[in-house]
């Protein structure tokens, strides 16, 4: 009975020669490499999509869910195939195919993602969604093939029924260990240091090397040895830009641990774009002080508070330092604390956006953490922490605004930049309602000249719309007069009343609301 069971489990006995023994020794390393590659591909997929679709919760949810579906298919198919053909040669051929397909992803995805960029420019939901689906489907083949590795290796390693649990445990342990490294190594080293596409090629190359080693057989044709060579050649010649500029001239691009960063020159302006590039985060024009955007409107914040030149300012979401430069040019060397999560954005600001003000103190930190650890008080706090076009939900909640209020002077002002469309102010209303739960007075100025943004101002100062207008009309600083004129003429200055909407740390559906706004805008713009 025992011999029959062993025969049933073993199926095809491994050859006793050295070649068979060599392949058997490679099975556990293959399980480890498969686990590493499958998780590494998942993170690389997210970063490959980020310059075109962003990194919202919904993109991550879609990607993770589909990767799990692909792995599920692979587990099932791998187990079935291993029972029918328990042949290590077949397994290594499957992983070699996974390596080749993985290496093809950066190349095949380029034209598809270019179509997505065209879709954004034309406001075509069909092109955008079609491109997203196409790129995600590209990852199906290698992930399904990698999902087949663990059950296949378990089948090949089982020699006796009494040791089946030990064989399965060893495979799952090494596969999981590989997945752990596939999480940390790409995120903390490969992608920030070498970029997404290079990371994908490295994962493909590792798979190809172990697959070629497993396919080695003395006296046989050795074309499989060309697989890692072919991948290395593809990686060498697959350079070039990550994403073309949607307009103007691209002068710089890079990937950081947080974002895809692109600097574009459009006429005399230098602009900072992040991730999918649907919003401008910073502007620098050496020929003029004014941006004709929300950066100008932020400079009016003191007139909602003390009416005096600010003594101290905090900028949460410094980006390229546009507001810091403007405040310094208009009001002199005011102490400014600038907080930015991404050190590479700070480097870009200093290199391309003239962010060299001696009165600007830059801190690399998460804005909410930084706010919670501060002891000083500010006359103006600006929150401008959008990430194309999303804002971290934890910077839109009552709890965060309470923390910010604790760091304001009694007549200080909290200003927050909010995206919208010409006709959809739902996000403005939501954040205005949340701020009303913390501050007694909340106001809004719309930016209508170049961009569709609004700036919300929250304060404890006893001010009204008429009081603000009176202060603005009495402005004597000539550098502020053009901004005042635009705000009074086109800003639709108004006070926001409580509306029953209060975002909290527990419930702040910012991303869902922004997605609804974007889809509504696309439908009405056809």
Coordinates of C-alpha atoms in Angstrom, one line a residue, residues 18-469:
X18 CA 23.6 14.7 -11.7
X19 CA 21.4 16.7 -14.0
X20 CA 18.2 15.6 -12.2
X21 CA 19.8 16.2 -8.8
X22 CA 20.8 19.7 -9.9
X23 CA 17.3 20.5 -11.0
X24 CA 15.9 19.3 -7.7
X25 CA 18.2 21.6 -5.8
X26 CA 16.9 24.5 -7.8
X27 CA 13.3 24.0 -6.9
X28 CA 13.3 25.8 -3.6
X29 CA 15.4 28.7 -4.9
X30 CA 12.8 28.9 -7.8
X31 CA 10.0 29.1 -5.3
X32 CA 11.8 31.9 -3.5
X33 CA 12.5 33.8 -6.7
X34 CA 8.9 33.3 -7.9
X35 CA 7.6 34.8 -4.7
X36 CA 10.0 37.7 -4.9
X37 CA 9.1 38.4 -8.5
X38 CA 5.3 38.2 -8.1
X39 CA 5.2 40.9 -5.3
X40 CA 7.9 43.0 -7.0
X41 CA 5.8 43.0 -10.2
X42 CA 2.8 44.2 -8.2
X43 CA 4.6 47.2 -6.9
X44 CA 6.3 47.9 -10.2
X45 CA 2.9 47.7 -11.9
X46 CA 1.6 50.4 -9.6
X47 CA 4.5 52.7 -10.3
X48 CA 4.3 52.0 -14.0
X49 CA 0.7 53.3 -14.0
X50 CA 1.3 56.2 -11.6
X51 CA 2.6 58.7 -14.3
X52 CA -0.6 58.2 -16.2
X53 CA -3.3 57.2 -13.8
X54 CA -2.1 58.3 -10.4
X55 CA -1.8 56.3 -7.2
X56 CA -5.3 56.6 -5.8
X57 CA -6.8 54.1 -3.4
X58 CA -9.0 52.8 -6.3
X59 CA -6.0 52.2 -8.6
X60 CA -4.3 50.2 -5.8
X61 CA -7.5 48.3 -5.0
X62 CA -8.0 47.4 -8.6
X63 CA -4.4 46.3 -9.1
X64 CA -4.2 44.2 -5.9
X65 CA -7.5 42.6 -6.5
X66 CA -6.5 41.6 -10.1
X67 CA -3.1 40.3 -9.0
X68 CA -4.8 38.1 -6.4
X69 CA -7.1 36.8 -9.1
X70 CA -4.2 36.1 -11.4
X71 CA -2.4 34.2 -8.6
X72 CA -5.5 32.2 -7.8
X73 CA -5.7 31.1 -11.4
X74 CA -2.0 30.2 -11.3
X75 CA -2.3 28.2 -8.1
X76 CA -5.2 26.1 -9.5
X77 CA -3.7 25.7 -13.0
X78 CA -0.3 24.9 -11.5
X79 CA -1.6 22.2 -9.3
X80 CA -3.6 20.5 -12.1
X81 CA -0.7 20.7 -14.5
X82 CA 1.8 19.3 -12.0
X83 CA -0.4 16.3 -11.4
X84 CA -0.7 15.5 -15.1
X85 CA 3.0 16.3 -16.0
X86 CA 5.2 16.4 -13.0
X87 CA 8.2 17.3 -15.1
X88 CA 10.7 19.9 -13.8
X89 CA 11.6 20.8 -17.4
X90 CA 8.1 22.0 -18.0
X91 CA 8.2 24.1 -14.8
X92 CA 11.4 25.8 -15.8
X93 CA 10.0 26.5 -19.2
X94 CA 7.0 28.1 -17.7
X95 CA 9.1 30.4 -15.5
X96 CA 11.3 31.2 -18.5
X97 CA 8.2 32.3 -20.4
X98 CA 7.2 34.4 -17.3
X99 CA 10.6 36.1 -17.4
X100 CA 10.3 36.9 -21.1
X101 CA 6.8 38.3 -20.7
X102 CA 7.8 40.4 -17.7
X103 CA 10.7 41.9 -19.7
X104 CA 8.3 42.7 -22.5
X105 CA 6.0 44.7 -20.2
X106 CA 8.0 48.0 -20.1
X107 CA 8.3 47.9 -23.9
X108 CA 4.7 46.9 -24.8
X109 CA 3.2 49.3 -22.2
X110 CA 4.8 52.4 -23.7
X111 CA 2.5 52.9 -26.7
X112 CA -0.5 51.8 -24.6
X113 CA 0.2 54.4 -21.9
X114 CA 0.8 57.0 -24.6
X115 CA -2.8 56.4 -25.7
X116 CA -3.9 57.0 -22.1
X117 CA -2.1 60.4 -22.2
X118 CA -4.0 61.2 -25.4
X119 CA -7.2 60.2 -23.7
X120 CA -6.6 62.6 -20.8
X121 CA -5.9 65.4 -23.3
X122 CA -9.1 64.7 -25.3
X123 CA -11.1 64.0 -22.1
X124 CA -11.9 60.6 -23.6
X125 CA -12.9 58.1 -20.9
X126 CA -12.8 55.3 -23.5
X127 CA -9.2 55.8 -24.2
X128 CA -8.2 56.2 -20.6
X129 CA -10.1 53.2 -19.2
X130 CA -9.1 51.1 -22.2
X131 CA -5.5 51.9 -21.7
X132 CA -5.7 51.1 -18.0
X133 CA -7.4 47.7 -18.6
X134 CA -4.8 46.9 -21.4
X135 CA -1.8 47.6 -19.2
X136 CA -3.2 45.7 -16.2
X137 CA -3.9 42.7 -18.5
X138 CA -0.3 42.7 -19.6
X139 CA 0.6 41.6 -16.0
X140 CA -1.9 38.7 -16.2
X141 CA 0.4 36.2 -18.0
X142 CA 3.6 36.5 -15.9
X143 CA 1.6 36.6 -12.6
X144 CA -0.5 33.5 -13.5
X145 CA 2.7 31.7 -14.5
X146 CA 4.4 32.6 -11.3
X147 CA 1.3 31.5 -9.4
X148 CA 1.9 28.0 -10.8
X149 CA 5.3 27.7 -9.3
X150 CA 4.5 26.8 -5.7
X151 CA 2.0 24.0 -6.3
X152 CA 4.3 22.7 -9.0
X153 CA 7.4 22.7 -6.8
X154 CA 5.4 21.0 -4.0
X155 CA 4.4 18.2 -6.3
X156 CA 7.9 17.7 -7.5
X157 CA 9.4 17.7 -4.0
X158 CA 7.0 15.1 -2.5
X159 CA 8.8 11.8 -2.4
X160 CA 6.7 10.1 0.3
X161 CA 3.3 10.8 1.8
X162 CA 4.8 11.0 5.3
X163 CA 6.9 14.0 4.3
X164 CA 4.3 15.9 2.2
X165 CA 3.6 18.4 5.0
X166 CA 7.3 19.2 5.3
X167 CA 7.7 19.6 1.6
X168 CA 4.8 22.0 1.3
X169 CA 5.9 23.9 4.4
X170 CA 9.3 24.5 3.0
X171 CA 8.0 25.7 -0.3
X172 CA 5.5 28.1 1.2
X173 CA 8.0 29.4 3.7
X174 CA 10.6 30.2 1.0
X175 CA 7.9 31.6 -1.4
X176 CA 6.6 33.9 1.4
X177 CA 10.1 34.9 2.3
X178 CA 10.6 35.8 -1.4
X179 CA 7.4 37.8 -1.3
X180 CA 8.6 39.7 1.7
X181 CA 11.8 40.7 0.0
X182 CA 9.7 41.4 -3.2
X183 CA 7.9 44.0 -1.1
X184 CA 10.8 45.7 0.6
X185 CA 13.6 45.5 -2.0
X186 CA 11.7 47.2 -4.9
X187 CA 10.0 49.7 -2.6
X188 CA 13.0 50.8 -0.6
X189 CA 15.8 50.3 -3.0
X190 CA 15.3 49.3 -6.6
X191 CA 12.4 51.7 -7.7
X192 CA 13.8 54.8 -5.9
X193 CA 17.3 54.1 -7.0
X194 CA 17.0 52.7 -10.5
X195 CA 13.4 53.4 -11.6
X196 CA 10.3 51.2 -12.3
X197 CA 11.3 49.9 -15.7
X198 CA 14.8 48.9 -14.6
X199 CA 13.2 47.1 -11.6
X200 CA 11.0 45.1 -13.9
X201 CA 14.0 44.1 -16.0
X202 CA 15.9 43.1 -12.9
X203 CA 13.0 40.8 -11.8
X204 CA 12.8 39.3 -15.2
X205 CA 16.5 38.7 -15.4
X206 CA 16.5 36.9 -12.0
X207 CA 13.7 34.6 -13.2
X208 CA 15.5 34.1 -16.5
X209 CA 18.8 33.1 -14.8
X210 CA 17.3 30.5 -12.5
X211 CA 15.1 29.2 -15.4
X212 CA 18.1 28.8 -17.7
X213 CA 20.0 27.0 -14.9
X214 CA 17.1 24.6 -14.4
X215 CA 16.9 23.9 -18.2
X216 CA 20.6 23.1 -18.4
X217 CA 21.3 19.7 -19.8
X218 CA 24.6 18.4 -21.0
X219 CA 24.8 17.6 -24.7
X220 CA 21.5 19.4 -25.5
X221 CA 21.0 22.6 -27.4
X222 CA 21.4 25.5 -25.1
X223 CA 19.3 28.2 -26.7
X224 CA 17.6 28.8 -23.3
X225 CA 20.9 30.4 -22.2
X226 CA 20.1 33.3 -24.5
X227 CA 17.0 34.2 -22.4
X228 CA 18.8 36.2 -19.7
X229 CA 21.1 37.7 -22.4
X230 CA 18.0 38.8 -24.4
X231 CA 16.5 40.4 -21.3
X232 CA 19.8 42.2 -20.6
X233 CA 19.9 43.5 -24.2
X234 CA 16.2 44.7 -23.9
X235 CA 17.0 46.5 -20.7
X236 CA 20.0 48.2 -22.3
X237 CA 18.1 49.5 -25.3
X238 CA 14.8 50.3 -23.5
X239 CA 15.8 53.6 -22.1
X240 CA 14.2 56.9 -22.9
X241 CA 11.6 59.1 -21.3
X242 CA 9.0 57.7 -18.9
X243 CA 6.3 60.0 -20.2
X244 CA 6.3 62.7 -22.9
X245 CA 5.3 66.2 -22.0
X246 CA 1.6 66.8 -22.6
X247 CA 2.5 70.4 -23.6
X248 CA 5.6 72.5 -23.6
X249 CA 9.1 71.0 -23.3
X250 CA 10.0 68.4 -20.8
X251 CA 13.2 69.5 -19.1
X252 CA 13.5 66.9 -16.4
X253 CA 11.8 63.8 -15.0
X254 CA 12.5 61.3 -12.3
X255 CA 10.9 58.8 -10.0
X256 CA 11.0 59.1 -6.2
X257 CA 9.8 56.9 -3.4
X258 CA 6.5 58.9 -3.6
X259 CA 5.8 60.2 -7.0
X260 CA 6.7 60.5 -10.7
X261 CA 8.1 64.0 -11.0
X262 CA 8.2 66.0 -14.3
X263 CA 9.3 69.5 -14.9
X264 CA 8.0 71.2 -18.0
X265 CA 8.9 74.5 -19.6
X266 CA 6.0 76.3 -21.3
X267 CA 7.1 79.7 -22.7
X268 CA 8.8 81.6 -19.9
X269 CA 7.2 79.4 -17.2
X270 CA 8.6 76.3 -15.5
X271 CA 5.9 74.0 -14.1
X272 CA 6.0 71.1 -11.7
X273 CA 3.8 68.1 -12.5
X274 CA 3.4 65.0 -10.4
X275 CA 2.2 61.5 -11.3
X276 CA -0.5 61.7 -14.1
X277 CA 0.2 65.4 -14.5
X278 CA -3.4 66.7 -14.5
X279 CA -2.5 69.6 -12.2
X280 CA 0.3 72.0 -11.9
X281 CA 1.9 72.0 -8.4
X282 CA 4.4 74.9 -8.8
X283 CA 5.1 77.6 -11.2
X284 CA 8.2 79.7 -11.7
X285 CA 8.4 82.6 -14.2
X286 CA 11.4 84.9 -13.9
X287 CA 9.6 87.6 -15.9
X288 CA 6.7 88.0 -13.5
X289 CA 5.7 87.6 -9.8
X290 CA 2.2 86.5 -10.6
X291 CA 0.9 83.0 -11.5
X292 CA -2.8 84.0 -12.1
X293 CA -3.6 80.9 -10.1
X294 CA -4.4 79.9 -6.6
X295 CA -0.8 80.6 -5.5
X296 CA -1.7 84.3 -5.9
X297 CA -4.9 84.0 -3.9
X298 CA -3.1 82.5 -0.9
X299 CA -1.3 85.8 -0.5
X300 CA -4.6 87.3 0.6
X301 CA -4.9 85.1 3.6
X302 CA -3.7 87.8 6.1
X303 CA -6.7 90.0 5.2
X304 CA -9.0 87.3 6.6
X305 CA -7.0 87.5 9.9
X306 CA -5.0 90.3 11.4
X307 CA -4.7 92.4 8.3
X308 CA -1.0 92.8 9.0
X309 CA 2.0 91.4 7.3
X310 CA 2.5 87.8 8.7
X311 CA 5.2 87.3 11.2
X312 CA 5.5 83.6 10.6
X313 CA 4.2 81.3 7.9
X314 CA 3.9 77.5 7.5
X315 CA 3.5 75.8 4.1
X316 CA 2.4 72.2 4.4
X317 CA 3.1 70.8 0.9
X318 CA 5.9 73.1 -0.1
X319 CA 6.4 71.5 -3.6
X320 CA 8.6 73.9 -5.7
X321 CA 8.2 76.8 -3.3
X322 CA 6.0 79.1 -5.4
X323 CA 4.1 80.6 -2.4
X324 CA 7.3 80.9 -0.3
X325 CA 8.9 82.9 -3.2
X326 CA 5.8 85.1 -3.6
X327 CA 5.4 85.9 0.1
X328 CA 9.1 86.7 0.4
X329 CA 9.0 89.0 -2.7
X330 CA 5.9 90.9 -1.5
X331 CA 6.3 91.0 2.3
X332 CA 10.1 90.6 2.8
X333 CA 12.1 87.9 4.6
X334 CA 9.3 86.5 6.8
X335 CA 10.3 83.3 8.6
X336 CA 8.7 80.5 6.6
X337 CA 8.6 76.9 7.5
X338 CA 8.1 74.7 4.4
X339 CA 7.2 71.0 4.9
X340 CA 7.5 68.6 2.0
X341 CA 7.2 64.8 2.1
X342 CA 9.4 64.1 -0.9
X343 CA 13.1 65.1 -0.7
X344 CA 13.4 64.8 -4.5
X345 CA 10.7 67.4 -5.0
X346 CA 12.7 69.7 -2.7
X347 CA 15.8 69.1 -4.9
X348 CA 13.7 69.9 -8.0
X349 CA 12.4 73.1 -6.4
X350 CA 15.9 74.3 -5.7
X351 CA 17.2 73.4 -9.1
X352 CA 14.4 74.5 -11.4
X353 CA 12.1 76.8 -9.3
X354 CA 14.6 79.2 -7.7
X355 CA 13.7 78.0 -4.3
X356 CA 16.6 79.6 -2.6
X357 CA 15.0 82.1 -0.1
X358 CA 17.3 82.4 3.0
X359 CA 14.2 82.9 5.1
X360 CA 12.7 79.5 4.1
X361 CA 13.4 76.6 6.4
X362 CA 12.6 73.3 4.7
X363 CA 11.7 70.2 6.6
X364 CA 11.3 66.8 5.0
X365 CA 8.4 65.2 6.8
X366 CA 4.8 64.2 6.5
X367 CA 2.6 67.3 7.0
X368 CA 0.4 65.9 9.7
X369 CA 3.2 64.4 11.7
X370 CA 5.1 67.7 11.5
X371 CA 2.1 69.6 12.6
X372 CA 1.6 67.4 15.6
X373 CA 5.2 67.9 16.8
X374 CA 5.3 71.7 16.4
X375 CA 5.3 74.1 19.4
X376 CA 5.2 77.5 17.6
X377 CA 2.3 79.6 16.3
X378 CA 1.8 80.9 12.8
X379 CA -0.1 83.8 11.3
X380 CA -0.8 81.8 8.1
X381 CA -0.8 78.0 7.5
X382 CA -1.2 76.9 3.9
X383 CA -2.1 73.3 3.2
X384 CA -1.3 72.4 -0.4
X385 CA -0.6 68.7 -0.3
X386 CA -2.3 67.4 -3.4
X387 CA -0.9 64.4 -5.3
X388 CA -2.3 64.4 -8.8
X389 CA -5.2 65.2 -8.3
X390 CA -5.8 63.6 -4.9
X391 CA -5.1 64.9 -1.5
X392 CA -4.2 62.6 1.4
X393 CA -7.5 62.1 3.3
X394 CA -5.8 62.6 6.6
X395 CA -5.1 66.2 5.7
X396 CA -8.8 66.9 5.1
X397 CA -10.2 65.8 8.4
X398 CA -11.6 67.6 11.5
X399 CA -8.8 66.1 13.6
X400 CA -6.1 67.6 11.3
X401 CA -7.7 71.0 11.2
X402 CA -8.0 71.0 15.0
X403 CA -4.2 70.3 15.2
X404 CA -3.6 73.1 12.7
X405 CA -5.8 75.5 14.6
X406 CA -3.8 74.9 17.8
X407 CA -0.7 76.2 16.0
X408 CA -2.4 79.4 14.7
X409 CA -2.1 82.8 16.3
X410 CA -5.5 84.0 17.7
X411 CA -6.2 85.9 14.5
X412 CA -4.3 83.5 12.2
X413 CA -5.6 82.0 9.1
X414 CA -5.6 78.4 7.7
X415 CA -5.7 78.3 3.9
X416 CA -6.2 75.2 1.9
X417 CA -6.1 74.7 -1.9
X418 CA -9.0 72.7 -3.3
X419 CA -9.5 71.3 -6.8
X420 CA -12.8 71.5 -8.5
X421 CA -14.4 71.9 -12.0
X422 CA -16.1 75.0 -13.4
X423 CA -19.5 73.7 -12.2
X424 CA -18.8 71.1 -9.5
X425 CA -17.8 72.5 -6.1
X426 CA -18.6 69.3 -4.1
X427 CA -15.1 69.0 -2.7
X428 CA -15.0 72.7 -1.8
X429 CA -18.3 72.3 0.0
X430 CA -17.1 69.2 1.8
X431 CA -13.9 70.7 3.1
X432 CA -15.7 74.0 3.9
X433 CA -18.2 72.1 6.0
X434 CA -15.4 70.2 7.8
X435 CA -13.6 73.4 8.5
X436 CA -16.8 74.9 9.9
X437 CA -16.8 72.2 12.5
X438 CA -13.4 73.6 13.8
X439 CA -13.4 77.4 12.9
X440 CA -16.1 79.9 13.5
X441 CA -15.6 81.6 10.1
X442 CA -14.8 80.0 6.8
X443 CA -14.5 81.8 3.4
X444 CA -13.8 80.8 -0.2
X445 CA -12.2 82.6 -3.2
X446 CA -12.4 80.9 -6.6
X447 CA -9.5 81.0 -9.0
X448 CA -11.1 81.5 -12.4
X449 CA -8.3 83.1 -14.6
X450 CA -6.2 80.0 -15.5
X451 CA -7.0 77.2 -13.2
X452 CA -10.2 75.8 -11.7
X453 CA -9.2 75.8 -8.0
X454 CA -10.6 77.4 -4.9
X455 CA -8.8 78.5 -1.8
X456 CA -10.7 78.1 1.5
X457 CA -9.7 80.3 4.4
X458 CA -10.6 79.4 8.0
X459 CA -10.1 81.7 10.9
X460 CA -11.2 82.7 14.4
X461 CA -10.8 86.3 13.6
X462 CA -14.1 88.4 13.7
X463 CA -14.1 89.1 10.0
X464 CA -16.9 89.2 7.3
X465 CA -16.9 89.2 3.5
X466 CA -17.5 93.0 3.6
X467 CA -14.7 93.4 6.1
X468 CA -12.3 91.5 3.9
X469 CA -13.3 93.5 0.8

